[in-house]
Amino acid sequence: MPKLLIESFYTEFSVSEIIAALFKTAVSKQFSFSAWRLPLQENLQISITFQTEIIPENFPLENAPAGFIMHPFSVSEKNKPYFLKADLLFEADLKAEEISGDDLTSSPLADDFFSALKAALQTPETDTKWHIADSETNATPRAGFEELVENAIHFIKKSETEKIVPSRAAEKHLPPHFSPVNGFLKLTQQYPLAFVSLVSAPEIGTWLGASPEILVQKDRNNIFKTMALAGTQKLVSGQNAADAIWRQKEIEEQSMVVRYIISCFKKIRLREYVETGPRTAVAGNLLHLRSDFCVNLNEQTDFPTLTSDMLHLLHPTSAVCGQPKAAALAFLNKHENYDRRYYSGYLGPVNVNAETAVFVNLRCLELRQNEAILYAGAGVTQDSDPQKEWLETELKMQTVAKALQILTMPDDTATGY
């Protein structure tokens, strides 16, 4: 791959200014922009896509070029799965103030992009524009969500369903002169353990988030990973995560996800895997129960498409849908009464630097013209309390929104939970 020479012209600007200009140029050209920071890593990756590609449900990750996948919770005419091929791929080191990149295409659009990038750096704008999707998402009032939880509890008790994960959306005004890139950079600083991402595409809109949950991952050493993450409680200031006490409701909720992952392994007849956990994991202002699963594909040579196979078997997991999947999904389709769009779908880099890391799209928001649409859900079992499930969604929304000064929430809102 030919290495892009970062011209001396660019040294006049900080890396954050260059990233902002990359974003501005992509949006102005109707290109797609993806930026992300993997958990526990310092460097950022930025991808520019000249043309998005609609992909099939059984899209094979192993054969894909370098790029970024964005998949909705449920595929529909309005919400389609897209692959954002990395036509231009950058790596940014904010501490060293260095940025480099690869031109992965022979398209003349690359030269045009860099000409526009120079102009964007020389003429910074106060008000940033971003891609806005042609869609509507209705906010869910508290009474409506608590009624939805009550209905879910009733449905669980009268059926063989173990768990349902209803969700809701909220609309909040953006602060003046809000910058998606600044928001992205702030999230990378505040949540080092999360997968932090900013995606803006004409067909998808603009999404910003800090997800704690790996769906599937294959690293450059050919090690496959997935996780079971469920159960939620507030992280109390000064609390040691290892001292957290979990109720039976959360323990059972997380064990359902564990059993579901194991059932997916059984479907493809994979028997050799390493399971660790559950343990308490910190995710922003929240604690969760987490179990990790690992498969060494250097030893398990009969599963060359394990990453794709598990991705398609796992989604939507019981952590975002319910268990059993078919019954829970049917309930949500009938009663949830709003469009999740890409919330609780999945997203992440594919075959970038010889690694694939796909995460569940949680702790996220969608940007509109002057407001943010926040999303959150709660795992409901027969032992759930509708008021506590509402408070759980408030806490989850706070993870990203409070960091971006979009939403403030009184500290006593979640007292006792």
Coordinates of C-alpha atoms in Angstrom, one line a residue:
M1 CA 0.0 0.0 0.0
P2 CA 1.5 3.4 -0.9
K3 CA 2.2 5.5 2.1
L4 CA 0.7 9.0 2.1
L5 CA 3.3 11.6 2.7
I6 CA 1.9 14.1 5.2
E7 CA 3.1 17.3 3.6
S8 CA 4.9 20.0 5.5
F9 CA 1.7 22.1 5.0
Y10 CA 0.0 19.9 7.6
T11 CA 2.6 20.5 10.3
E12 CA 1.1 23.9 10.8
F13 CA -2.0 22.3 12.4
S14 CA -2.6 20.0 15.4
V15 CA -3.7 16.4 14.8
S16 CA -7.2 17.3 16.2
E17 CA -7.5 20.1 13.7
I18 CA -6.6 17.8 10.9
I19 CA -9.2 15.2 12.0
A20 CA -11.8 17.9 12.2
A21 CA -10.8 19.0 8.6
L22 CA -11.0 15.3 7.5
F23 CA -14.6 15.2 8.9
K24 CA -15.6 18.5 7.3
T25 CA -14.2 17.5 3.9
A26 CA -15.9 14.1 3.9
V27 CA -19.3 15.6 4.8
S28 CA -18.9 18.4 2.2
K29 CA -18.1 15.8 -0.5
Q30 CA -20.9 13.5 0.5
F31 CA -18.3 10.9 1.5
S32 CA -18.5 8.7 4.6
F33 CA -16.3 9.2 7.7
S34 CA -15.5 6.7 10.3
A35 CA -13.2 7.2 13.3
W36 CA -12.6 4.9 16.2
R37 CA -10.4 4.0 19.2
L38 CA -10.2 0.5 20.4
P39 CA -10.2 -0.3 24.1
L40 CA -6.9 0.3 26.0
Q41 CA -5.3 1.7 22.8
E42 CA -4.0 5.3 22.4
N43 CA -3.9 5.7 18.6
L44 CA -7.0 6.7 16.6
Q45 CA -8.0 5.3 13.2
I46 CA -9.9 7.4 10.6
S47 CA -11.3 6.0 7.4
I48 CA -12.8 7.9 4.5
T49 CA -15.2 6.1 2.2
F50 CA -16.1 7.4 -1.3
Q51 CA -19.1 5.2 -1.8
T52 CA -20.9 3.1 0.8
E53 CA -21.9 -0.5 0.0
I54 CA -25.1 -2.2 1.0
I55 CA -24.2 -5.7 2.2
P56 CA -26.1 -9.0 2.6
E57 CA -27.0 -10.4 5.9
N58 CA -24.4 -13.2 5.6
F59 CA -21.6 -10.8 4.7
P60 CA -18.3 -12.6 5.0
L61 CA -15.9 -10.6 7.1
E62 CA -12.9 -12.7 6.3
N63 CA -12.9 -11.8 2.6
A64 CA -13.7 -8.1 3.0
P65 CA -11.2 -5.3 2.3
A66 CA -10.2 -3.0 5.0
G67 CA -13.2 -0.9 6.2
F68 CA -15.9 -0.3 8.7
I69 CA -19.2 -2.2 9.1
M70 CA -22.4 -0.5 10.3
H71 CA -25.4 -2.8 10.8
P72 CA -28.9 -1.9 12.3
F73 CA -30.7 -3.8 15.0
S74 CA -33.2 -5.0 12.4
V75 CA -32.7 -4.7 8.7
S76 CA -35.5 -2.8 6.9
E77 CA -36.0 -0.6 3.9
K78 CA -35.0 2.4 6.0
N79 CA -32.2 0.8 7.9
K80 CA -29.8 -1.2 5.8
P81 CA -26.5 -2.8 6.7
Y82 CA -23.5 -1.0 5.1
F83 CA -19.8 -1.6 4.6
L84 CA -17.7 1.6 4.5
K85 CA -14.6 0.5 2.5
A86 CA -11.5 2.4 3.7
D87 CA -10.5 4.3 0.5
L88 CA -8.2 6.5 2.7
L89 CA -7.0 5.2 6.1
F90 CA -5.3 7.3 8.7
E91 CA -3.7 6.7 12.0
A92 CA -3.4 9.5 14.6
D93 CA -1.2 9.7 17.6
L94 CA -2.5 12.6 19.7
K95 CA 0.3 12.5 22.2
A96 CA 3.0 12.7 19.6
E97 CA 1.0 15.0 17.4
E98 CA 1.6 12.7 14.4
I99 CA -0.8 11.5 11.7
S100 CA -0.1 9.2 8.8
G101 CA -2.2 7.3 6.3
D102 CA -2.6 5.0 3.4
D103 CA -4.2 5.6 0.1
L104 CA -6.0 2.2 -0.5
T105 CA -7.6 3.2 -3.8
S106 CA -6.5 4.4 -7.2
S107 CA -9.5 6.6 -7.5
P108 CA -9.0 10.2 -8.7
L109 CA -11.3 11.2 -5.9
A110 CA -8.4 10.9 -3.6
D111 CA -6.6 13.8 -5.2
D112 CA -9.8 15.8 -5.1
F113 CA -10.2 15.0 -1.5
F114 CA -6.8 16.2 -0.5
S115 CA -7.3 19.5 -2.4
A116 CA -10.5 20.0 -0.5
L117 CA -8.8 19.0 2.8
K118 CA -6.2 21.8 2.3
A119 CA -9.0 24.3 1.7
A120 CA -10.8 23.1 4.8
L121 CA -7.8 23.6 7.0
Q122 CA -7.3 27.1 5.7
T123 CA -10.9 28.1 6.2
P124 CA -12.1 26.6 9.5
E125 CA -15.8 27.1 10.3
T126 CA -17.4 27.7 13.7
D127 CA -20.5 25.7 13.0
T128 CA -19.8 22.1 12.0
K129 CA -22.1 20.2 9.6
W130 CA -22.7 16.5 9.6
H131 CA -24.7 13.9 7.7
I132 CA -28.3 13.7 8.9
A133 CA -30.4 10.6 8.0
D134 CA -33.9 10.9 6.5
S135 CA -35.6 9.2 9.4
E136 CA -37.7 9.8 12.5
T137 CA -37.3 8.4 16.0
N138 CA -40.0 9.1 18.6
A139 CA -38.9 9.7 22.2
T140 CA -40.5 7.4 24.8
P141 CA -42.1 9.0 27.8
R142 CA -41.4 7.5 31.3
A143 CA -45.0 6.3 31.7
G144 CA -44.9 4.6 28.3
F145 CA -41.6 2.8 29.0
E146 CA -42.7 1.6 32.4
E147 CA -45.9 0.3 30.9
L148 CA -43.8 -1.5 28.2
V149 CA -41.7 -3.1 31.0
E150 CA -44.9 -4.2 32.8
N151 CA -46.2 -5.8 29.6
A152 CA -42.8 -7.6 29.2
I153 CA -43.0 -8.9 32.7
H154 CA -46.5 -10.2 32.2
F155 CA -45.5 -11.8 28.9
I156 CA -42.5 -13.5 30.5
K157 CA -44.7 -14.9 33.3
K158 CA -47.3 -16.4 31.0
S159 CA -44.8 -17.8 28.4
E160 CA -41.5 -19.7 28.3
T161 CA -39.6 -16.5 27.6
E162 CA -36.8 -15.8 30.1
K163 CA -35.8 -12.3 29.3
I164 CA -36.9 -9.3 27.1
V165 CA -34.8 -6.2 26.5
P166 CA -37.1 -3.2 25.9
S167 CA -35.4 0.1 25.0
R168 CA -36.3 3.7 24.5
A169 CA -35.1 6.9 22.9
A170 CA -34.8 10.4 24.3
E171 CA -34.4 13.8 22.5
K172 CA -31.9 16.3 24.0
H173 CA -30.8 19.7 22.6
L174 CA -27.2 20.0 21.5
P175 CA -25.0 22.6 23.2
P176 CA -24.2 25.6 21.0
H177 CA -21.5 25.0 18.3
F178 CA -21.4 21.3 19.1
S179 CA -18.6 19.5 17.3
P180 CA -18.8 15.7 16.6
V181 CA -15.1 15.4 16.4
N182 CA -14.5 17.2 19.7
G183 CA -17.1 15.0 21.2
F184 CA -15.4 11.9 19.9
L185 CA -12.0 13.1 21.2
K186 CA -13.5 13.8 24.6
L187 CA -15.1 10.3 24.8
T188 CA -11.7 8.7 24.0
Q189 CA -10.2 10.6 27.0
Q190 CA -13.1 9.8 29.4
Y191 CA -13.6 6.1 28.5
P192 CA -10.3 4.3 27.9
L193 CA -11.9 0.9 28.3
A194 CA -14.6 1.5 25.7
F195 CA -14.8 1.2 21.9
V196 CA -15.3 4.9 21.1
S197 CA -16.5 5.7 17.6
L198 CA -17.8 8.5 15.3
V199 CA -19.5 7.5 12.1
S200 CA -21.1 9.9 9.6
A201 CA -22.5 8.7 6.3
P202 CA -25.3 10.1 4.0
E203 CA -27.3 6.9 4.2
I204 CA -26.7 6.3 7.9
G205 CA -26.6 9.7 9.5
T206 CA -24.1 10.5 12.3
W207 CA -23.5 8.3 15.3
L208 CA -21.3 8.8 18.3
G209 CA -20.7 6.3 21.1
A210 CA -18.6 4.5 23.7
S211 CA -19.5 0.8 23.6
P212 CA -18.4 -1.6 26.4
E213 CA -19.4 -4.8 24.5
I214 CA -17.4 -6.8 22.0
L215 CA -19.6 -8.9 19.7
V216 CA -16.8 -10.6 17.8
Q217 CA -13.1 -9.9 17.5
K218 CA -10.2 -11.6 15.7
D219 CA -6.8 -10.1 16.3
R220 CA -3.6 -10.3 14.2
N221 CA -2.5 -13.4 16.2
N222 CA -5.6 -15.2 14.9
I223 CA -7.3 -15.3 18.3
F224 CA -11.1 -15.0 18.3
K225 CA -12.9 -13.3 21.2
T226 CA -16.5 -12.6 22.3
M227 CA -18.1 -11.7 25.6
A228 CA -21.2 -12.0 27.7
L229 CA -22.0 -8.6 29.2
A230 CA -25.2 -8.0 31.2
G231 CA -26.5 -6.9 34.6
T232 CA -26.2 -3.2 35.5
Q233 CA -25.6 -1.1 38.6
K234 CA -24.3 2.3 39.3
L235 CA -20.6 2.8 40.0
V236 CA -20.4 4.6 43.4
S237 CA -17.6 7.1 43.7
G238 CA -14.6 5.5 45.4
Q239 CA -16.0 2.0 45.0
N240 CA -13.8 -1.0 44.2
A241 CA -15.5 -2.8 41.4
A242 CA -14.4 -6.2 42.9
D243 CA -16.5 -5.4 46.0
A244 CA -19.8 -4.9 44.0
I245 CA -22.7 -7.0 45.3
W246 CA -25.0 -8.4 42.6
R247 CA -28.7 -9.4 43.0
Q248 CA -30.0 -12.7 41.8
K249 CA -31.8 -10.9 39.0
E250 CA -28.6 -9.5 37.4
I251 CA -26.7 -12.8 37.9
E252 CA -29.3 -14.8 36.1
E253 CA -29.6 -12.1 33.4
Q254 CA -25.9 -12.4 32.6
S255 CA -25.9 -16.2 32.8
M256 CA -28.5 -16.2 30.0
V257 CA -26.1 -14.4 27.7
V258 CA -23.4 -17.0 28.7
R259 CA -25.7 -19.9 27.8
Y260 CA -26.6 -18.3 24.5
I261 CA -23.0 -17.9 23.4
I262 CA -22.3 -21.5 24.3
S263 CA -25.3 -22.6 22.4
C264 CA -24.0 -20.8 19.3
F265 CA -20.6 -22.6 19.7
K266 CA -22.6 -25.9 19.8
K267 CA -24.5 -25.1 16.6
I268 CA -21.2 -24.9 14.7
R269 CA -19.7 -27.9 16.7
L270 CA -16.9 -25.9 18.3
R271 CA -15.9 -27.5 21.5
E272 CA -12.5 -26.1 22.3
Y273 CA -12.8 -22.6 23.9
V274 CA -11.7 -20.8 27.0
E275 CA -14.3 -19.2 29.2
T276 CA -13.3 -16.8 32.0
G277 CA -15.6 -15.0 34.5
P278 CA -18.1 -13.8 35.4
R279 CA -16.4 -10.8 36.9
T280 CA -17.4 -7.2 37.6
A281 CA -16.4 -4.8 34.8
V282 CA -16.4 -1.0 34.8
A283 CA -18.1 0.7 31.9
G284 CA -18.1 4.5 32.4
N285 CA -20.4 5.3 35.3
L286 CA -21.7 1.7 35.4
L287 CA -20.8 -1.8 36.5
H288 CA -21.7 -4.9 34.6
L289 CA -21.1 -8.6 34.9
R290 CA -18.8 -9.9 32.2
S291 CA -17.6 -13.3 31.0
D292 CA -15.0 -13.7 28.2
F293 CA -14.7 -16.4 25.6
C294 CA -11.5 -17.0 23.6
V295 CA -10.7 -19.4 20.7
N296 CA -7.2 -19.9 19.3
L297 CA -7.8 -20.3 15.6
N298 CA -4.2 -21.4 15.0
E299 CA -5.3 -24.6 16.8
Q300 CA -8.9 -24.8 15.7
T301 CA -8.2 -24.9 11.9
D302 CA -11.6 -26.3 11.0
F303 CA -13.3 -22.9 11.6
P304 CA -11.8 -20.5 9.0
T305 CA -15.0 -18.4 9.0
L306 CA -15.6 -18.4 12.8
T307 CA -15.7 -14.6 13.1
S308 CA -18.5 -14.3 10.5
D309 CA -20.3 -17.4 11.6
M310 CA -20.5 -16.2 15.2
L311 CA -21.4 -12.7 14.2
H312 CA -24.5 -13.9 12.4
L313 CA -25.4 -16.4 15.1
L314 CA -25.0 -14.0 18.0
H315 CA -26.8 -10.9 16.6
P316 CA -29.1 -9.8 18.2
T317 CA -27.7 -11.2 21.5
S318 CA -29.9 -11.8 24.5
A319 CA -28.3 -8.8 26.0
V320 CA -30.0 -6.5 23.6
C321 CA -33.0 -8.5 22.5
G322 CA -33.9 -11.3 25.0
Q323 CA -34.1 -15.1 25.4
P324 CA -35.3 -17.0 23.5
K325 CA -34.5 -14.7 20.6
A326 CA -37.5 -15.3 18.4
A327 CA -40.1 -14.8 21.1
A328 CA -38.4 -11.7 22.5
L329 CA -37.9 -10.2 19.1
A330 CA -41.6 -10.8 18.2
F331 CA -42.6 -9.0 21.5
L332 CA -40.4 -6.0 20.8
N333 CA -41.6 -5.7 17.2
K334 CA -45.1 -5.6 18.4
H335 CA -44.8 -3.4 21.6
E336 CA -41.7 -1.2 21.5
N337 CA -43.3 1.3 19.1
Y338 CA -40.2 3.1 17.9
D339 CA -37.4 2.6 15.5
R340 CA -34.1 1.5 17.1
R341 CA -32.2 2.3 13.8
Y342 CA -28.6 1.4 14.4
Y343 CA -28.8 1.3 18.2
S344 CA -28.1 -2.2 19.5
G345 CA -27.0 -3.2 16.0
Y346 CA -23.2 -3.6 15.5
L347 CA -20.3 -1.6 14.2
G348 CA -16.5 -1.7 14.0
P349 CA -13.4 -2.0 11.9
V350 CA -13.0 -5.0 9.6
N351 CA -9.5 -6.2 8.4
V352 CA -7.8 -3.0 9.5
N353 CA -4.2 -3.6 10.4
A354 CA -5.0 -7.4 10.2
E355 CA -7.6 -7.2 12.9
T356 CA -11.4 -7.2 13.0
A357 CA -13.3 -5.8 16.0
V358 CA -17.1 -5.6 15.9
F359 CA -18.9 -4.1 18.9
V360 CA -22.6 -3.9 19.9
N361 CA -23.7 -0.3 19.3
L362 CA -24.5 0.6 22.9
R363 CA -24.0 3.9 24.9
C364 CA -24.6 5.8 21.7
L365 CA -26.5 8.7 20.3
E366 CA -27.5 9.9 16.9
L367 CA -27.0 13.5 15.8
R368 CA -29.8 15.5 14.2
Q369 CA -29.8 19.2 13.2
N370 CA -30.0 20.7 16.7
E371 CA -30.5 17.7 18.9
A372 CA -29.2 14.3 19.9
I373 CA -31.3 11.1 20.0
L374 CA -30.1 9.0 22.9
Y375 CA -30.8 5.3 23.2
A376 CA -30.8 2.8 26.0
G377 CA -32.4 -0.5 27.0
A378 CA -32.8 -2.6 30.1
G379 CA -32.9 -6.4 30.6
V380 CA -36.3 -7.4 31.9
T381 CA -37.0 -10.7 33.7
Q382 CA -40.0 -11.8 35.8
D383 CA -38.3 -10.2 38.9
S384 CA -37.9 -6.7 37.3
D385 CA -39.2 -3.5 38.7
P386 CA -40.4 -1.0 36.0
Q387 CA -39.2 2.1 37.9
K388 CA -35.7 0.6 38.4
E389 CA -35.5 -0.4 34.7
W390 CA -36.3 3.3 33.8
L391 CA -33.5 4.4 36.1
E392 CA -31.2 1.9 34.4
T393 CA -31.9 3.5 31.0
E394 CA -31.2 7.0 32.5
L395 CA -27.9 5.9 33.8
K396 CA -26.9 4.3 30.5
M397 CA -27.8 7.4 28.5
Q398 CA -25.8 9.5 31.0
T399 CA -22.6 7.6 30.0
V400 CA -22.2 9.5 26.7
A401 CA -24.5 12.4 27.1
K402 CA -23.1 13.8 30.3
A403 CA -19.6 13.6 29.0
L404 CA -20.6 15.7 26.0
Q405 CA -22.7 18.2 28.1
I406 CA -25.8 17.1 26.3
L407 CA -27.6 15.8 29.4
T408 CA -27.2 16.5 33.1
M409 CA -28.9 14.2 35.6
P410 CA -29.2 14.9 39.4
D411 CA -27.0 12.7 41.4
D412 CA -29.9 11.5 43.6
T413 CA -31.9 10.3 40.6
A414 CA -30.5 6.8 41.0
T415 CA -30.4 6.6 44.8
G416 CA -30.5 3.1 46.0
Y417 CA -29.8 1.6 42.6

